[in-house]
Coordinates of C-alpha atoms and ligand atoms in Angstrom, one line a residue:
M1 CA 155.7 134.7 -145.3
S2 CA 155.0 137.9 -147.3
I3 CA 155.1 139.0 -151.0
L4 CA 158.7 138.5 -152.1
K5 CA 160.5 140.4 -154.8
H6 CA 164.1 139.7 -153.8
K7 CA 166.1 136.6 -153.2
D8 CA 169.7 136.0 -152.3
L9 CA 171.3 133.1 -154.1
P10 CA 172.1 130.6 -151.3
K11 CA 175.8 130.3 -150.4
W12 CA 176.0 126.6 -151.4
L13 CA 174.7 127.4 -154.9
D14 CA 176.8 130.5 -155.3
K15 CA 179.9 128.4 -154.5
I16 CA 179.0 125.7 -157.0
I17 CA 178.3 127.9 -159.9
Y18 CA 181.1 130.6 -159.5
N19 CA 183.8 128.5 -157.8
D20 CA 183.4 125.0 -159.0
F21 CA 181.7 125.6 -162.4
K22 CA 183.6 128.9 -163.1
A23 CA 180.5 130.7 -164.2
I24 CA 180.9 134.2 -165.3
F25 CA 178.6 137.2 -164.5
E26 CA 178.6 139.3 -167.7
P27 CA 175.2 140.6 -169.0
H28 CA 174.9 140.1 -172.8
P29 CA 171.3 141.2 -173.7
Q30 CA 172.1 141.1 -177.4
D31 CA 173.5 137.5 -177.4
V32 CA 171.1 135.9 -175.0
V33 CA 168.2 136.1 -177.3
Y34 CA 168.6 132.6 -179.0
N35 CA 170.2 129.8 -177.0
P36 CA 169.7 126.4 -178.5
D37 CA 173.1 126.2 -180.1
Q38 CA 175.2 128.6 -177.8
P39 CA 178.6 127.0 -177.1
Y40 CA 179.9 126.0 -173.8
E41 CA 181.8 129.2 -173.1
F42 CA 178.5 131.2 -173.6
V43 CA 176.6 128.7 -171.4
K44 CA 179.1 129.6 -168.6
I45 CA 178.1 133.3 -169.0
Y46 CA 174.4 132.2 -169.0
L47 CA 174.9 130.3 -165.8
G48 CA 176.7 133.2 -164.1
T49 CA 174.3 135.9 -165.2
Y50 CA 170.8 134.6 -166.0
F51 CA 170.7 131.4 -164.0
P52 CA 170.5 133.4 -160.6
R53 CA 167.7 135.6 -162.0
S54 CA 165.6 132.5 -163.0
Y55 CA 166.4 131.0 -159.6
A56 CA 165.0 134.1 -157.8
E57 CA 162.0 134.6 -160.1
S58 CA 160.9 131.0 -159.6
F59 CA 161.5 131.1 -155.8
C60 CA 159.6 134.4 -155.4
I61 CA 156.7 133.6 -157.7
V62 CA 156.0 130.3 -156.0
N63 CA 156.5 131.8 -152.5
N64 CA 153.9 134.4 -153.5
L65 CA 151.5 131.7 -154.7
F66 CA 151.8 130.1 -151.3
E67 CA 150.6 133.4 -149.8
N68 CA 147.2 132.1 -150.8
S69 CA 146.3 130.0 -147.9
N70 CA 143.8 127.9 -150.0
Y71 CA 146.6 127.0 -152.4
L72 CA 149.0 126.2 -149.7
S73 CA 146.5 123.8 -147.9
S74 CA 145.6 122.1 -151.2
I75 CA 149.2 120.8 -151.6
Y76 CA 150.5 121.0 -148.0
T77 CA 150.4 117.4 -147.2
L78 CA 151.8 116.0 -150.5
E79 CA 154.8 113.7 -150.2
E80 CA 155.7 113.6 -153.8
I81 CA 155.7 116.3 -156.3
N82 CA 156.0 116.0 -160.2
I83 CA 157.6 118.9 -162.2
L84 CA 158.0 119.4 -165.8
D85 CA 160.3 122.1 -167.3
F86 CA 159.9 123.1 -170.9
C87 CA 163.2 124.7 -172.1
C88 CA 165.0 124.4 -168.8
G89 CA 168.5 125.5 -169.9
T90 CA 170.7 125.5 -166.9
G91 CA 167.6 125.2 -164.8
G92 CA 167.7 128.2 -162.4
E93 CA 163.9 128.0 -162.1
I94 CA 164.1 124.3 -161.1
I95 CA 166.5 124.9 -158.3
G96 CA 164.4 127.9 -157.1
L97 CA 161.3 125.7 -157.1
I98 CA 162.9 122.9 -155.2
D99 CA 164.2 125.4 -152.6
I100 CA 160.7 126.9 -151.9
L101 CA 158.9 123.6 -152.0
Q102 CA 161.1 122.0 -149.5
S103 CA 160.8 125.0 -147.2
E104 CA 157.0 125.0 -147.4
L105 CA 155.9 121.4 -147.7
P106 CA 156.8 119.6 -144.5
N107 CA 155.8 116.1 -145.7
L108 CA 157.7 116.3 -149.0
K109 CA 159.9 113.2 -149.6
R110 CA 160.4 113.0 -153.3
I111 CA 160.5 115.4 -156.3
N112 CA 160.4 114.0 -159.9
I113 CA 161.5 116.3 -162.7
D114 CA 161.2 115.9 -166.4
A115 CA 163.2 118.7 -168.0
F116 CA 163.6 119.4 -171.7
D117 CA 166.0 121.6 -173.7
A118 CA 167.8 121.8 -177.0
N119 CA 171.2 122.8 -175.6
P120 CA 173.4 119.9 -174.5
D121 CA 176.0 122.1 -172.7
A122 CA 173.2 123.8 -170.6
I123 CA 171.8 120.3 -169.8
R124 CA 175.2 119.1 -168.8
F125 CA 175.5 122.0 -166.3
L126 CA 172.1 121.2 -164.9
Y127 CA 172.8 117.5 -164.5
H128 CA 175.9 118.3 -162.4
L129 CA 174.2 120.9 -160.5
M130 CA 171.5 118.5 -159.6
E131 CA 174.1 116.1 -158.3
S132 CA 175.1 118.7 -155.7
V133 CA 171.7 120.1 -155.0
V134 CA 171.2 120.5 -151.2
T135 CA 167.9 119.4 -149.9
S136 CA 166.9 119.4 -146.3
G137 CA 166.0 116.1 -144.7
N138 CA 165.7 113.1 -146.8
I139 CA 164.0 114.6 -149.9
V140 CA 165.0 112.6 -153.0
V141 CA 165.3 114.5 -156.2
D142 CA 165.0 112.6 -159.4
I143 CA 165.7 114.5 -162.7
N144 CA 165.0 113.1 -166.1
L145 CA 167.1 114.8 -168.8
N146 CA 168.0 113.9 -172.4
P147 CA 171.8 114.5 -172.5
Q148 CA 171.8 115.2 -176.3
G149 CA 169.0 117.8 -176.0
I150 CA 165.7 117.8 -177.7
F151 CA 165.3 120.6 -180.3
V152 CA 161.6 121.4 -181.0
S153 CA 161.2 122.7 -184.5
S154 CA 157.6 122.0 -185.3
E155 CA 154.2 121.3 -183.8
Q156 CA 154.7 117.6 -184.5
E157 CA 157.9 117.6 -182.5
L158 CA 156.2 119.3 -179.7
S159 CA 153.5 116.7 -179.7
D160 CA 156.2 114.0 -179.7
L161 CA 157.8 115.5 -176.7
V162 CA 154.6 115.7 -174.8
N163 CA 153.9 112.0 -175.6
L164 CA 157.2 111.2 -173.8
T165 CA 155.5 112.2 -170.5
N166 CA 153.3 109.7 -168.6
V167 CA 152.5 111.5 -165.3
Q168 CA 150.4 114.3 -164.1
Y169 CA 152.3 117.4 -163.0
H170 CA 151.9 119.6 -159.9
F171 CA 154.1 122.2 -161.6
I172 CA 154.7 122.8 -165.3
V173 CA 157.1 125.7 -165.9
S174 CA 158.6 127.4 -168.8
F175 CA 160.8 130.4 -168.1
K176 CA 162.2 133.0 -170.6
A177 CA 162.2 130.6 -173.5
L178 CA 159.0 130.9 -175.7
N179 CA 160.2 134.3 -177.1
E180 CA 162.9 132.4 -178.9
F181 CA 160.3 130.3 -180.7
I182 CA 158.5 133.4 -181.7
Q183 CA 161.6 135.0 -183.1
H184 CA 162.4 132.0 -185.1
G185 CA 158.8 131.6 -186.4
T186 CA 158.8 128.0 -185.2
F187 CA 155.1 127.6 -185.2
K188 CA 154.5 129.9 -188.2
N189 CA 151.5 132.1 -187.7
K190 CA 150.2 130.4 -184.6
N191 CA 150.4 132.2 -181.2
T192 CA 153.2 130.2 -179.5
Y193 CA 152.0 130.8 -175.9
S194 CA 148.6 129.5 -176.9
L195 CA 149.9 126.5 -178.7
I196 CA 152.4 125.5 -176.0
S197 CA 149.6 125.9 -173.4
S198 CA 147.2 123.7 -175.4
Y199 CA 149.8 120.8 -175.2
F200 CA 150.9 121.2 -171.6
L201 CA 147.7 122.3 -169.7
P202 CA 146.1 118.8 -170.1
L203 CA 149.2 117.3 -168.3
L204 CA 148.3 119.2 -165.1
S205 CA 147.0 117.3 -162.1
D206 CA 143.9 118.5 -160.4
V207 CA 146.0 120.7 -158.1
G208 CA 148.7 121.4 -160.7
V209 CA 149.8 124.9 -161.9
F210 CA 151.4 125.9 -165.1
I211 CA 153.8 128.9 -164.7
L212 CA 154.4 130.5 -168.0
S213 CA 157.0 133.2 -167.7
D214 CA 158.8 135.2 -170.4
V215 CA 160.8 138.3 -171.0
A216 CA 159.0 141.6 -171.0
T217 CA 160.8 143.2 -174.0
K218 CA 159.6 144.1 -177.5
L219 CA 159.5 141.6 -180.3
N220 CA 162.0 142.6 -183.0
N221 CA 160.7 144.6 -185.9
S222 CA 157.3 144.9 -184.3
E223 CA 155.3 147.3 -182.2
R224 CA 154.2 144.4 -179.8
Y225 CA 155.8 143.3 -176.6
Y226 CA 156.0 139.6 -175.6
P227 CA 153.7 140.2 -172.6
Q228 CA 151.0 141.4 -174.9
I229 CA 151.4 138.3 -177.2
L230 CA 151.5 136.1 -174.0
N231 CA 148.2 137.5 -172.6
D232 CA 146.6 137.4 -176.0
G233 CA 147.6 133.8 -176.4
I234 CA 146.6 132.6 -172.9
N235 CA 143.3 134.5 -173.1
S236 CA 142.4 132.9 -176.3
I237 CA 143.2 129.4 -175.2
I238 CA 141.2 129.8 -172.1
N239 CA 138.2 131.3 -173.9
S240 CA 138.2 128.8 -176.7
G241 CA 138.4 125.8 -174.4
K242 CA 135.7 123.7 -172.8
N243 CA 135.8 125.9 -169.7
E244 CA 138.5 123.6 -168.5
F245 CA 141.3 125.9 -167.4
K246 CA 141.6 129.4 -165.8
T247 CA 144.2 131.8 -164.8
L248 CA 145.1 131.6 -161.1
Y249 CA 147.5 134.6 -161.1
P250 CA 147.5 137.5 -161.8
Y251 CA 144.2 137.6 -159.9
S252 CA 143.1 140.4 -162.3
C253 CA 143.4 137.9 -165.2
Y254 CA 141.2 135.5 -163.3
F255 CA 138.5 138.1 -163.3
N256 CA 139.1 139.7 -166.7
E257 CA 140.6 137.2 -169.1
M258 CA 137.2 136.6 -170.8
T259 CA 137.1 140.2 -172.0
C260 CA 140.8 141.3 -172.2
N261 CA 142.5 141.5 -175.6
G262 CA 146.0 141.2 -174.1
C263 CA 147.5 143.9 -172.1
Y264 CA 151.1 144.7 -171.2
M265 CA 152.4 143.5 -167.8
Q266 CA 155.7 143.2 -166.1
D267 CA 157.0 142.1 -162.7
V268 CA 160.4 143.0 -161.3
F269 CA 162.5 140.8 -159.2
T270 CA 166.0 141.1 -157.8
V271 CA 168.7 138.7 -156.9
S272 CA 172.0 139.1 -155.0
H273 CA 175.1 136.9 -155.2
S274 CA 178.8 137.2 -154.9
K275 CA 179.2 138.9 -158.3
K276 CA 176.3 141.4 -158.1
M277 CA 174.0 143.0 -155.6
N278 CA 170.4 143.5 -156.5
D279 CA 170.6 142.3 -160.1
V280 CA 167.3 143.1 -161.7
S281 CA 165.1 140.8 -163.7
K282 CA 161.9 141.9 -165.5
V283 CA 159.5 139.2 -166.6
A284 CA 155.8 138.8 -167.4
Y285 CA 154.0 135.6 -166.2
R286 CA 150.6 133.8 -165.9
I287 CA 149.8 130.9 -163.6
I288 CA 147.1 128.7 -165.0
C289 CA 145.3 125.7 -163.6
R290 CA 142.2 123.6 -163.9
K291 CA 139.2 125.9 -163.6
R292 CA 137.6 124.0 -160.7
F293 CA 140.9 124.4 -158.7
A294 CA 141.2 128.2 -159.7
D295 CA 137.6 128.8 -158.6
A296 CA 138.1 127.0 -155.3
I297 CA 141.3 128.9 -154.4
V298 CA 140.7 132.4 -155.9
A299 CA 137.1 133.0 -155.5
S300 CA 136.8 131.9 -151.9
D301 CA 140.1 133.5 -150.8
F302 CA 139.8 136.8 -152.6
N303 CA 137.6 138.7 -150.3
Q304 CA 139.2 137.3 -147.3
S305 CA 142.8 136.9 -146.4
C306 CA 144.2 137.4 -149.9
R307 CA 142.6 140.9 -150.3
K308 CA 143.5 141.8 -146.7
N309 CA 147.1 140.7 -146.9
N310 CA 148.1 141.3 -150.4
P311 CA 147.9 145.0 -151.4
L312 CA 148.4 143.9 -155.1
A313 CA 145.3 141.7 -155.2
D314 CA 142.8 144.3 -156.2
K315 CA 140.5 143.2 -158.9
N316 CA 139.9 146.7 -160.0
L317 CA 143.4 147.1 -161.2
P318 CA 143.9 146.3 -164.9
Y319 CA 146.7 144.0 -163.8
N320 CA 148.2 143.6 -160.4
Y321 CA 151.9 144.0 -161.1
Ligands
SAM1 C1 166.9 132.1 -172.3 S1 167.1 130.4 -172.1 C2 166.1 130.1 -170.6 C3 166.6 128.9 -169.8 C4 165.9 128.7 -168.4 N1 164.5 128.4 -168.6 C5 166.1 129.8 -167.5 O1 165.2 130.7 -167.4 O2 167.3 130.1 -167.2 C6 166.0 129.7 -173.3 C7 166.2 128.2 -173.4 O3 165.2 127.7 -174.4 C8 165.9 126.7 -175.2 N2 165.3 126.6 -176.5 C9 165.0 127.7 -177.3 N3 164.4 127.3 -178.5 C10 164.3 125.9 -178.3 C11 163.8 124.9 -179.2 N4 163.2 125.2 -180.4 N5 163.7 123.6 -178.7 C12 164.2 123.3 -177.4 N6 164.7 124.3 -176.6 C13 164.8 125.5 -177.1 C14 167.3 127.2 -175.3 O4 168.2 126.1 -175.6 C15 167.5 127.8 -173.9 O5 168.2 126.9 -173.0

């Protein structure tokens, strides 16, 4: 394996979304900013345009995490993986995650997924996609979705949603969604990234990771970019806690999050499919886990294989994107 920034959509998935589900590739940057009540026809555009990007982002991010041999060996023998996706939409990141997990974990037999979103049309697409998902071997994939959708409009409702869960997760993901809460002022003056993290981080297993990814654009009517707000929020939750959690990636955040006030960052991935070659996606993300786990896998690896093999992993850089 090596650091991956590009992924082709697998042929079976390409066929399902464009041939069977009639998804449409048509970028709509203005309209994609708020999605809980987008109608069926728009969700088809989302599926054809943004789903493949989320698929590739998730596949590449987790592939690159597996580059850390300490991380890989910590979960290598697992037979069962639990995943939670907050604001899954049509679930591109879920399918990308399933694909990379099944290619890297030889003993994997079962994947359990709890996925939440407000948009019932997006959930319906994801439900039918999961019926057709192609897994190698005999891996069972079990997804738990609420068909009506769950709209989170307050901290109390977020807490109610978290109370619906009763397992510890190996992966908690939220992709390109929290900016929508910020735009709508859902959590008033609180930092959305910090608040969401404070509810989800305690659900992580000892070897679990929270991948919090969002768009890299500017917040409307503001001088601030979402990645700055994200970094600000994550740094504050980590520094205000009981030393329980730590950033695993970017490695520069692991080393600097105690002093950083929230810098801009961005990573660029591309995806190719039958409707577009090298479609570009720009996101900002942090991978957070229990501190003991982060210390074990970053500190011991950093000066050895990771540093040698990963030209991006230089702790002297302000951020390693
Ligand atoms: C841009 S989409 C991202 C979907 C998916 N994570 C992906 O990367 O393709 C944002 C998702 O957040 C969901 N969402 C936004 N605000 C929400 C809220 N208040 N409660 C629940 N879901 C919400 C939308 O319904 C939408 O599916």
